[in-house]
XYZ file of C-alpha atoms in Angstrom:
651
model
C -13.179 -14.044 11.244
C -10.740 -11.477 10.216
C -6.882 -11.800 8.393
C -2.389 -9.004 4.734
C 0.054 -5.127 -0.092
C 0.202 -2.155 3.901
C 4.255 -3.170 -1.228
C 3.068 -0.975 1.884
C 5.673 1.158 -0.109
C 6.196 3.342 3.035
C 3.095 5.265 3.940
C 3.528 8.978 4.648
C 2.236 10.087 8.051
C 0.060 13.153 8.420
C -0.229 15.447 11.420
C -3.606 17.023 11.956
C -3.866 20.073 14.192
C -7.319 20.797 15.503
C -8.369 24.401 15.096
C -9.674 26.436 18.025
C -13.438 26.010 17.910
C -14.165 29.277 19.670
C -15.413 32.152 17.553
C -15.101 35.914 17.953
C -18.173 37.970 18.855
C -20.133 38.790 15.728
C -19.642 42.270 14.392
C -22.004 43.856 11.920
C -20.024 45.419 9.121
C -22.900 45.620 6.675
C -23.455 49.247 7.631
C -19.778 50.181 7.962
C -18.488 52.875 5.608
C -15.234 54.692 5.349
C -16.856 58.073 6.022
C -17.130 58.551 9.743
C -14.492 59.041 12.429
C -10.732 58.850 11.982
C -8.305 61.737 11.606
C -4.904 60.430 10.515
C -1.667 62.331 10.554
C -0.281 61.827 7.071
C 3.368 62.092 8.104
C 2.877 59.615 10.919
C 1.126 57.178 8.616
C 3.946 57.396 6.099
C 6.517 56.907 8.842
C 4.679 53.830 10.177
C 4.461 52.258 6.727
C 8.147 52.823 6.109
C 8.955 51.284 9.465
C 6.895 48.228 8.572
C 8.752 47.885 5.291
C 12.098 48.282 7.011
C 11.210 45.489 9.410
C 10.363 43.258 6.484
C 13.645 44.150 4.826
C 15.551 43.040 7.923
C 14.238 39.488 7.769
C 14.201 39.261 3.973
C 10.618 38.117 3.500
C 7.260 39.581 2.678
C 4.626 39.610 5.436
C 3.163 36.477 3.832
C 6.377 34.582 4.514
C 7.450 34.615 0.826
C 11.015 35.750 -0.193
C 11.355 39.298 -1.402
C 11.592 39.840 -5.156
C 15.098 40.142 -6.493
C 14.686 43.645 -7.831
C 16.907 46.161 -6.141
C 15.448 49.545 -6.757
C 12.259 48.147 -8.230
C 9.007 49.965 -7.538
C 6.437 47.555 -8.990
C 3.779 46.031 -6.736
C 3.967 42.254 -6.040
C 1.034 40.180 -4.762
C 1.004 37.596 -2.027
C -0.988 34.338 -2.465
C -4.173 35.830 -0.987
C -4.098 38.573 -3.536
C -2.956 41.341 -1.202
C -0.621 43.887 -2.750
C 2.858 44.368 -1.273
C 5.597 46.526 -2.841
C 9.079 45.256 -3.498
C 11.618 46.894 -1.169
C 13.913 49.302 -2.839
C 17.027 48.055 -1.076
C 20.160 46.078 -1.726
C 19.845 43.251 0.829
C 22.504 40.804 1.904
C 21.686 37.101 1.402
C 19.675 35.604 4.226
C 20.858 32.317 5.713
C 18.305 29.493 6.172
C 18.972 29.393 9.889
C 18.335 33.147 10.208
C 15.122 32.853 8.236
C 13.961 29.910 10.355
C 14.651 31.876 13.524
C 12.862 34.908 12.222
C 9.776 32.948 11.326
C 9.762 30.461 14.211
C 6.591 31.891 15.667
C 4.583 31.722 12.448
C 1.514 29.495 12.289
C 1.097 27.686 8.982
C -2.351 27.827 7.367
C -4.515 24.832 8.295
C -4.571 22.475 5.276
C -7.721 20.419 5.085
C -7.197 18.561 1.815
C -4.348 17.325 -0.342
C -5.489 19.614 -3.132
C -5.294 22.626 -0.816
C -1.880 21.521 0.392
C -0.580 21.339 -3.159
C -2.236 24.602 -3.976
C -0.535 26.338 -1.053
C 2.864 25.328 -2.432
C 2.260 26.190 -6.080
C 2.642 29.823 -7.230
C -0.691 31.521 -7.742
C -1.754 33.947 -10.470
C -4.375 36.320 -9.055
C -7.466 37.650 -10.769
C -7.517 41.393 -11.391
C -10.848 42.769 -10.214
C -12.244 46.261 -9.921
C -15.706 45.550 -8.485
C -16.867 43.353 -5.647
C -19.454 41.734 -7.932
C -16.633 40.025 -9.841
C -15.998 37.765 -6.829
C -18.415 34.919 -7.464
C -18.455 33.515 -3.922
C -19.166 36.828 -2.118
C -22.904 37.375 -1.791
C -24.600 40.699 -1.111
C -25.885 39.454 2.246
C -22.419 38.412 3.457
C -21.680 40.099 6.783
C -18.416 41.612 5.445
C -19.769 42.530 2.008
C -19.566 46.319 2.453
C -16.099 46.127 3.954
C -14.811 44.026 1.055
C -16.539 46.276 -1.461
C -14.767 49.294 -0.005
C -11.340 47.611 0.013
C -11.775 46.389 -3.579
C -13.474 49.312 -5.233
C -12.138 52.308 -3.310
C -8.659 51.194 -2.286
C -7.811 48.393 -4.714
C -5.801 46.419 -2.138
C -7.735 43.114 -2.340
C -7.830 40.758 -5.328
C -9.356 37.356 -6.057
C -8.140 33.895 -7.056
C -7.841 32.924 -10.738
C -11.355 31.490 -10.688
C -12.658 34.844 -9.368
C -13.375 33.609 -5.867
C -12.347 35.234 -2.607
C -12.584 32.184 -0.274
C -13.322 34.290 2.733
C -13.731 31.364 5.081
C -10.030 30.377 4.924
C -7.732 31.052 7.892
C -4.774 33.427 7.549
C -1.450 33.655 9.333
C -0.162 36.721 11.118
C 2.249 37.264 8.227
C -0.661 37.310 5.786
C -2.567 39.740 7.995
C 0.478 42.002 8.094
C 0.808 41.793 4.318
C -2.818 42.752 3.761
C -2.671 45.589 6.274
C 0.536 46.879 4.748
C -0.853 46.858 1.202
C -3.952 48.759 2.295
C -1.796 51.298 4.198
C 0.253 51.728 1.029
C -2.944 52.352 -0.918
C -4.108 54.896 1.655
C -0.696 56.591 1.659
C -0.873 56.838 -2.138
C -4.348 58.327 -1.972
C -3.297 60.780 0.720
C -0.272 61.809 -1.323
C -2.511 62.181 -4.352
C -5.168 64.066 -2.392
C -7.569 61.219 -3.020
C -8.613 60.514 0.606
C -11.542 62.422 2.012
C -12.018 63.389 5.612
C -14.930 60.943 5.773
C -12.609 58.079 4.782
C -10.167 58.961 7.542
C -12.983 59.246 10.055
C -14.281 55.824 9.075
C -10.855 54.266 9.612
C -10.610 55.876 13.016
C -14.070 54.632 14.001
C -13.379 51.085 12.870
C -10.094 50.950 14.750
C -11.859 52.057 17.921
C -14.826 49.697 17.452
C -12.612 46.633 16.903
C -9.987 47.429 19.498
C -11.328 44.832 21.947
C -11.732 42.171 19.288
C -8.218 42.753 17.942
C -6.776 42.483 21.437
C -8.716 39.248 22.037
C -7.598 37.867 18.686
C -3.985 38.615 19.511
C -4.329 36.690 22.779
C -5.992 33.737 21.056
C -3.241 33.613 18.408
C -0.600 33.581 21.128
C -2.433 30.711 22.859
C -2.727 28.821 19.591
C 0.992 29.268 18.960
C 1.710 27.644 22.318
C -0.696 24.771 21.584
C 0.783 24.205 18.143
C 4.293 24.133 19.559
C 3.241 21.490 22.079
C 1.503 19.406 19.413
C 4.519 19.557 17.139
C 6.769 18.449 19.971
C 4.498 15.541 20.906
C 2.769 14.650 17.647
C 1.663 11.052 17.070
C -0.250 10.934 13.823
C -1.576 7.631 12.491
C -2.555 7.289 8.859
C -4.539 4.220 7.778
C -5.349 3.394 4.162
C -8.179 1.032 3.297
C -7.836 -1.082 0.166
C -9.948 -3.920 -1.143
C -9.571 -6.725 -3.685
C -12.394 -8.859 -5.032
C -11.819 -11.829 -7.339
C -14.744 -13.509 -9.082
C -14.332 -16.794 -10.952
C -16.253 -18.834 -13.501
C -14.524 -22.213 -13.560
C -14.932 -25.675 -15.014
C -13.035 -28.498 -16.693
C -13.189 -31.991 -18.135
C -11.111 -35.139 -18.650
C -10.578 -37.310 -21.700
C -10.308 -40.549 -19.669
C -10.918 -41.786 -16.098
C -8.412 -40.376 -13.610
C -6.574 -42.441 -10.975
C -6.120 -40.768 -7.621
C -4.605 -41.978 -4.338
C -7.243 -41.470 -1.652
C -8.820 -43.580 1.043
C -12.268 -42.420 -0.154
C -13.187 -41.149 -3.593
C -14.866 -38.031 -2.222
C -12.123 -37.068 0.250
C -9.025 -35.352 -1.126
C -7.277 -35.085 2.253
C -6.847 -38.650 3.531
C -4.571 -41.354 2.109
C -4.117 -44.965 3.191
C -2.697 -48.371 2.310
C -4.448 -51.617 1.451
C -3.730 -55.054 2.916
C -0.671 -55.445 0.695
C 0.762 -52.157 1.885
C 0.148 -50.356 -1.408
C -1.490 -46.925 -1.516
C -5.277 -47.068 -1.956
C -6.253 -45.892 -5.444
C -9.647 -44.516 -6.497
C -10.930 -43.874 -10.022
C -12.698 -40.586 -10.824
C -14.846 -40.764 -13.955
C -16.977 -37.637 -13.559
C -16.620 -34.120 -14.910
C -17.101 -30.970 -12.818
C -19.983 -28.606 -13.429
C -19.512 -24.940 -14.303
C -19.234 -23.059 -11.031
C -19.019 -19.456 -9.842
C -17.192 -18.276 -6.732
C -15.536 -15.277 -5.123
C -12.502 -14.483 -2.991
C -11.851 -11.123 -1.306
C -9.292 -9.251 0.749
C -9.813 -6.138 2.840
C -6.523 -4.442 3.660
C -5.719 -1.844 6.312
C -2.230 -0.365 5.906
C -1.265 1.995 8.715
C 1.775 4.145 9.394
C 2.844 5.896 12.583
C 6.048 7.570 11.436
C 5.792 7.634 7.648
C 8.527 5.047 7.167
C 6.856 2.123 8.959
C 3.832 -0.016 8.080
C 1.286 -2.021 10.044
C -0.329 -4.601 7.749
C -3.744 -6.037 8.553
C -5.551 -8.113 5.941
C -8.910 -9.841 6.224
C -10.006 -12.652 3.922
C -13.229 -14.396 2.963
C -14.250 -16.673 0.122
C -16.410 -19.586 -0.985
C -14.612 -21.177 -3.954
C -12.848 -24.392 -4.833
C -11.212 -25.222 -8.160
C -12.719 -27.893 -10.413
C -9.339 -29.627 -10.524
C -9.644 -30.609 -6.859
C -12.081 -33.352 -7.916
C -9.120 -35.248 -9.380
C -6.230 -34.640 -6.947
C -4.611 -37.304 -4.797
C -4.608 -36.737 -1.028
C -2.217 -33.950 -0.087
C -2.500 -32.241 -3.484
C -5.596 -30.115 -2.848
C -5.213 -26.651 -4.456
C -2.184 -27.492 -6.586
C -2.496 -28.253 -10.307
C -5.058 -26.441 -12.457
C -6.198 -24.253 -9.537
C -5.967 -20.424 -9.779
C -4.486 -18.992 -6.602
C -7.509 -16.800 -5.842
C -9.990 -19.629 -6.432
C -10.216 -20.769 -2.806
C -12.033 -20.031 0.431
C -8.924 -18.737 2.175
C -10.365 -20.092 5.421
C -10.818 -23.537 7.014
C -13.076 -25.720 4.876
C -16.028 -25.503 7.262
C -15.814 -21.695 7.429
C -17.008 -20.699 3.958
C -17.927 -16.983 3.794
C -16.522 -16.364 7.270
C -13.967 -13.591 7.709
C -10.483 -14.460 8.991
C -7.285 -12.542 9.603
C -4.907 -13.474 6.796
C -2.021 -11.145 7.597
C -0.977 -9.162 10.654
C 2.549 -7.786 10.846
C 4.538 -4.621 11.473
C 7.501 -3.479 9.381
C 9.958 -0.700 10.143
C 13.458 0.422 9.115
C 16.451 -0.357 11.322
C 18.786 1.720 9.187
C 18.910 3.200 5.696
C 19.492 -0.251 4.184
C 17.980 -2.690 6.690
C 14.312 -3.216 7.557
C 12.548 -5.674 9.833
C 9.073 -7.249 9.689
C 7.670 -8.831 12.853
C 4.235 -10.158 13.707
C 1.948 -13.079 14.500
C 0.967 -13.707 10.863
C 3.625 -12.662 8.339
C 3.073 -13.522 4.681
C 6.176 -15.442 3.550
C 5.444 -14.737 -0.115
C 5.727 -10.980 0.356
C 9.464 -11.428 0.832
C 10.652 -14.626 -0.887
C 10.496 -16.376 -4.288
C 9.038 -13.398 -6.177
C 8.998 -13.229 -9.963
C 7.729 -10.406 -12.158
C 5.997 -12.788 -14.590
C 4.458 -15.233 -12.097
C 2.838 -12.767 -9.706
C -0.582 -14.357 -9.306
C -2.515 -11.113 -9.858
C -0.950 -10.335 -13.222
C 0.914 -13.355 -14.630
C 0.974 -17.136 -14.340
C -1.583 -17.604 -11.603
C -2.109 -21.244 -10.604
C -0.782 -22.536 -7.293
C 1.907 -24.545 -9.093
C 2.967 -21.756 -11.487
C 2.841 -18.683 -9.259
C 5.495 -20.014 -6.854
C 7.931 -22.842 -6.334
C 6.171 -26.115 -5.528
C 8.759 -27.243 -2.962
C 10.129 -24.109 -1.334
C 8.108 -23.359 1.784
C 6.038 -25.185 4.369
C 4.748 -22.043 6.121
C 2.607 -19.704 4.036
C 1.843 -17.350 6.925
C 3.549 -17.587 10.282
C 4.708 -15.978 13.496
C 8.233 -14.639 13.557
C 10.405 -12.087 11.782
C 11.879 -11.296 8.362
C 14.879 -9.020 7.817
C 15.686 -7.394 4.463
C 19.133 -5.932 3.771
C 19.519 -3.831 0.617
C 23.226 -4.451 0.041
C 23.429 -2.414 -3.164
C 21.299 -1.442 -6.140
C 22.073 -4.842 -7.671
C 21.847 -7.081 -4.580
C 19.734 -7.723 -1.497
C 19.697 -10.371 1.213
C 16.637 -11.634 3.104
C 16.379 -13.973 6.044
C 13.259 -15.032 7.939
C 12.145 -17.437 10.638
C 8.434 -18.290 10.804
C 6.398 -20.706 12.921
C 3.276 -22.031 11.177
C 0.188 -19.909 11.839
C -1.716 -20.099 8.545
C -5.288 -18.843 8.360
C -6.846 -21.671 6.340
C -5.813 -24.522 8.658
C -8.370 -26.021 11.035
C -5.877 -25.625 13.890
C -2.843 -23.406 14.309
C 0.389 -24.386 16.009
C 1.698 -21.195 17.594
C -1.243 -20.490 19.923
C -1.343 -24.186 20.925
C 0.632 -24.645 24.187
C 1.501 -28.200 23.155
C 3.368 -26.880 20.085
C 4.039 -23.153 20.395
C 6.817 -21.428 18.471
C 9.262 -24.329 18.350
C 7.211 -27.524 18.713
C 5.227 -27.226 15.493
C 6.110 -26.677 11.861
C 8.574 -23.848 11.291
C 11.001 -22.687 8.614
C 14.244 -20.757 8.313
C 14.585 -19.104 4.897
C 17.466 -17.168 3.348
C 17.478 -15.569 -0.100
C 20.108 -13.687 -2.055
C 18.671 -11.491 -4.774
C 20.915 -10.388 -7.625
C 20.456 -8.024 -10.575
C 23.512 -8.657 -12.751
C 22.094 -6.463 -15.538
C 19.154 -4.104 -15.601
C 16.736 -6.533 -17.261
C 17.551 -9.691 -15.263
C 16.564 -10.709 -11.736
C 18.093 -13.786 -10.120
C 17.143 -15.253 -6.731
C 18.946 -17.999 -4.812
C 16.829 -19.416 -1.982
C 17.478 -21.938 0.792
C 14.838 -23.153 3.265
C 15.305 -25.399 6.295
C 11.995 -26.799 7.572
C 10.678 -28.819 10.457
C 7.476 -30.662 9.543
C 4.848 -32.262 11.783
C 2.294 -34.983 10.968
C -1.458 -34.627 10.611
C -3.968 -36.446 12.782
C -3.356 -39.697 10.871
C 0.396 -39.528 11.468
C 1.121 -38.626 7.835
C 3.322 -35.723 6.734
C 2.392 -33.703 3.682
C -0.242 -31.416 2.269
C -0.369 -27.638 2.442
C 2.192 -27.228 5.251
C 4.784 -29.876 4.382
C 6.754 -28.710 1.354
C 8.998 -29.983 -0.174
C 6.745 -33.055 0.047
C 4.069 -33.090 -2.637
C 1.424 -35.526 -1.408
C 1.441 -37.539 1.855
C 4.131 -39.733 3.418
C 4.091 -42.319 6.201
C 6.712 -44.772 7.479
C 6.341 -46.882 4.344
C 4.140 -49.504 5.962
C 1.071 -47.514 7.001
C 2.542 -46.449 10.339
C 2.644 -42.945 11.764
C 5.571 -40.536 11.696
C 6.734 -38.313 14.531
C 8.250 -35.484 12.466
C 10.426 -34.673 9.482
C 13.115 -32.195 8.545
C 13.664 -30.846 5.050
C 16.171 -28.853 3.037
C 15.149 -27.068 -0.149
C 17.285 -25.202 -2.691
C 15.753 -23.015 -5.411
C 16.927 -20.854 -8.304
C 14.417 -18.345 -9.675
C 14.928 -15.904 -12.565
C 13.073 -13.486 -14.808
C 14.503 -11.695 -17.835
C 12.914 -8.889 -19.844
C 14.655 -9.951 -23.051
C 12.743 -7.510 -25.279
C 10.097 -4.861 -24.775
C 7.489 -7.388 -25.842
C 9.072 -10.616 -24.577
C 10.088 -11.932 -21.178
C 11.517 -15.247 -19.987
C 11.123 -16.789 -16.534
C 11.790 -20.027 -14.741
C 12.546 -21.954 -11.545
C 14.444 -25.046 -10.521
C 14.215 -26.544 -7.034
C 15.542 -29.586 -5.237
C 14.138 -30.790 -1.915
C 15.028 -33.609 0.454
C 12.661 -34.597 3.282
C 14.072 -36.757 6.075
C 11.331 -38.820 7.817
C 11.603 -39.414 11.588
C 9.903 -41.968 13.837
C 10.849 -42.512 17.484
C 13.848 -40.256 16.891
C 15.097 -42.621 14.197
C 15.757 -41.496 10.630
C 13.704 -43.808 8.406
C 14.880 -42.447 5.081
C 14.175 -39.516 2.799
C 11.998 -38.487 -0.098
C 14.063 -36.591 -2.658
C 12.450 -34.694 -5.524
C 12.999 -31.862 -7.968
C 10.771 -29.442 -9.869
C 11.086 -27.390 -13.055
C 9.376 -24.344 -14.502
C 10.001 -22.419 -17.691
C 7.837 -19.798 -19.334
C 7.359 -16.969 -21.795
C 5.764 -13.617 -21.037
C 4.329 -11.026 -23.429
C 4.080 -7.601 -21.764
C 1.574 -5.062 -23.123
C 0.035 -7.666 -25.406
C -2.754 -5.886 -27.361
C -2.923 -3.169 -24.697
C -0.595 -1.276 -22.397
C -0.587 -2.919 -18.971
C -1.764 -6.302 -20.283
C 0.319 -9.446 -19.831
C 0.185 -12.823 -21.508
C 2.082 -15.798 -20.041
C 2.793 -19.399 -21.012
C 4.112 -21.563 -18.178
C 5.363 -25.168 -18.318
C 5.763 -26.932 -14.952
C 6.907 -30.287 -13.616
C 5.820 -29.842 -9.988
C 7.224 -32.984 -8.303
C 9.665 -35.279 -10.056
C 10.488 -38.007 -7.523
C 14.151 -39.012 -7.445
C 14.160 -41.315 -4.409
C 11.889 -42.506 -1.592
C 8.681 -43.119 -3.555
C 7.935 -46.065 -1.208
C 7.225 -43.631 1.642
C 4.460 -41.830 -0.298
C 0.992 -43.020 0.594
C -0.375 -40.432 -1.865
C 1.236 -38.447 -4.665
C 3.704 -41.111 -5.793
C 1.479 -42.572 -8.493
C 2.784 -45.443 -10.603
C 6.148 -43.922 -11.389
C 4.942 -41.307 -13.862
C 5.785 -37.617 -13.840
C 3.001 -35.018 -13.856
C 3.372 -32.136 -16.332
C 1.374 -28.934 -16.663
C 0.895 -26.242 -19.289
C -0.780 -22.967 -18.336
C -1.763 -20.116 -20.653
C -3.053 -16.909 -19.041
C -3.823 -13.429 -20.264
C -4.580 -10.458 -18.047
C -6.411 -7.606 -19.768
C -7.022 -4.387 -17.772
C -10.358 -2.760 -18.493
C -9.558 0.205 -16.264
C -7.079 0.991 -13.464
C -9.422 -0.811 -11.049
C -10.907 -3.626 -13.139
C -9.265 -6.440 -15.097
C -10.226 -9.798 -16.556
C -7.945 -12.827 -16.761
C -8.906 -15.892 -18.790
C -6.711 -18.954 -18.152
C -6.332 -22.435 -19.619
C -4.671 -25.388 -17.860
C -3.645 -28.704 -19.438
C -2.500 -31.470 -17.088
C -0.895 -34.741 -18.226
C 0.031 -37.732 -16.025
C -1.976 -36.215 -13.174
C -1.014 -37.425 -9.687
C 2.163 -38.948 -11.217
C 0.212 -41.769 -12.933
C 1.443 -42.609 -16.440
C -1.900 -44.294 -17.086
C -3.945 -41.161 -16.460
C -5.549 -39.290 -19.335
C -5.456 -35.572 -19.918
C -7.208 -32.949 -17.804
C -8.369 -29.591 -19.165
C -9.566 -26.635 -17.093
C -10.849 -23.197 -18.029
C -11.148 -20.224 -15.705
C -12.344 -16.655 -16.214
C -11.314 -14.343 -13.419
C -12.565 -10.794 -12.878
C -10.467 -8.574 -10.620
C -11.789 -5.516 -8.802
C -9.532 -3.154 -6.862
C -10.713 -0.307 -4.673
């Protein structure tokens, strides 16, 4: 199956105009010389050239479309970007308004830009190569059909030059302005030669012959240019250019761990980390795990398609596949799968029976409503793109386990159907609000497409976050989430889509629940205290109200803590070391409702040390160490230790 960064930052749109595929009839210029036909009236030629220059002076630009040099009275020769000579007008011109210039050049056709490099090159000023012989142009071969014509213009008239790398690039298109500039510079050269008695009768005859031979082609070319101008105008008026960028992420893991004593876990069966139950006395069933995991290797990958239609919008489509599971999942109580000691990217990302299948992870469309407000809508929006971010716990670069990379109680819907609005109030404040109905890719069934649940009958959340930047180095986030939770097939509420619960809850006697509602409050901060030191942390409080037959049975109240240190650029620029201490689920009240995750009254604690070291802009390694005490909230449990080496590839 298939499933999303497109921090698309906004993606610039590009308009591509297809060139006319038709070609002019081939003309053999290899035998053309400037010695045959034309007789030119010198006075008329001079008058025509002056008229051309006067026309240019009226609009204030060279034939190439470039502004005239600011040199009143100057007589030096300037060069346009194709290397064609054009003199500076000896005139004192009034300033030209932008609107006048736009009107004067409205019919111009811009050169077709095929690559970004060419586009940048067209903007940058060009220094041209001075050449005196055609052989100095490295990309003009002797057998080129226009070789003799170019040789004559370069060697006899000196009105054509090359690029700095001594190329001519004869296959590039030119605008009518550029054609006029080249023609004008060659007429100036001829006028100079005539004035200096340097033009022979054979040269004038050749010019006359060429003008007669190409009369039909020039007329046809003029008609084609007019048609192209009309087509371009229509395309510009109705353009709809889509730009899609493909990006990929691959995460490879070598993972293992060990215990220093048998581990107690609340499960119905020792080998099943998803089902909890009660014994005849009504107490949660407890299993003992006395094995150690083997060293394992796994992968996790995303393929991202970020598209833009206007340049300020973004369509995000992300596919996911994987085959991994963290070694720590051997020891978790039911409802705690992929929590402690588990790197975020060490997972399948798909339903458990769909290893190596491809699923859609994200599908959403974002666009601006105004200069300060944007909206994201879609069937599978990633909640974590918008809420509870932290510069030192971003799972790709900092603290990376499920419990350290985000708040453990804040959100029941990882990906969902709905909308998120972001309002940039000021440089130091923003406000975000989102409503999402559960539609997460890794669940065996999804609520929104199910007619029995839909948008409002399944799990859904309403989240609101105020982001503040009181000083330049500090980020503070205040988050509130209101959730509606639904039970699993056994009537228990908890697991991956039931935060703020951490584990599984029933009615306290082994009976099923109908639903639950929850309120969660979180404070999240990061502070770049020094160039080499950062501080980060979270505190959250969540209360889950359990419902059966429309009756409120009671609530499970809990809190969580996180505090950490970060070391930017440790040993290398772009590297990041982090130390994170977490208490993921400290139960304050309602432990009797937990069929799994409550333990014996203990409080689980975690210490994570991670270091991301970039090998190149596209490759990084991240070794991590996790130490878990009082796992599953059992005081009697020993210590757990896990090691993970992650390799990241970006393309």
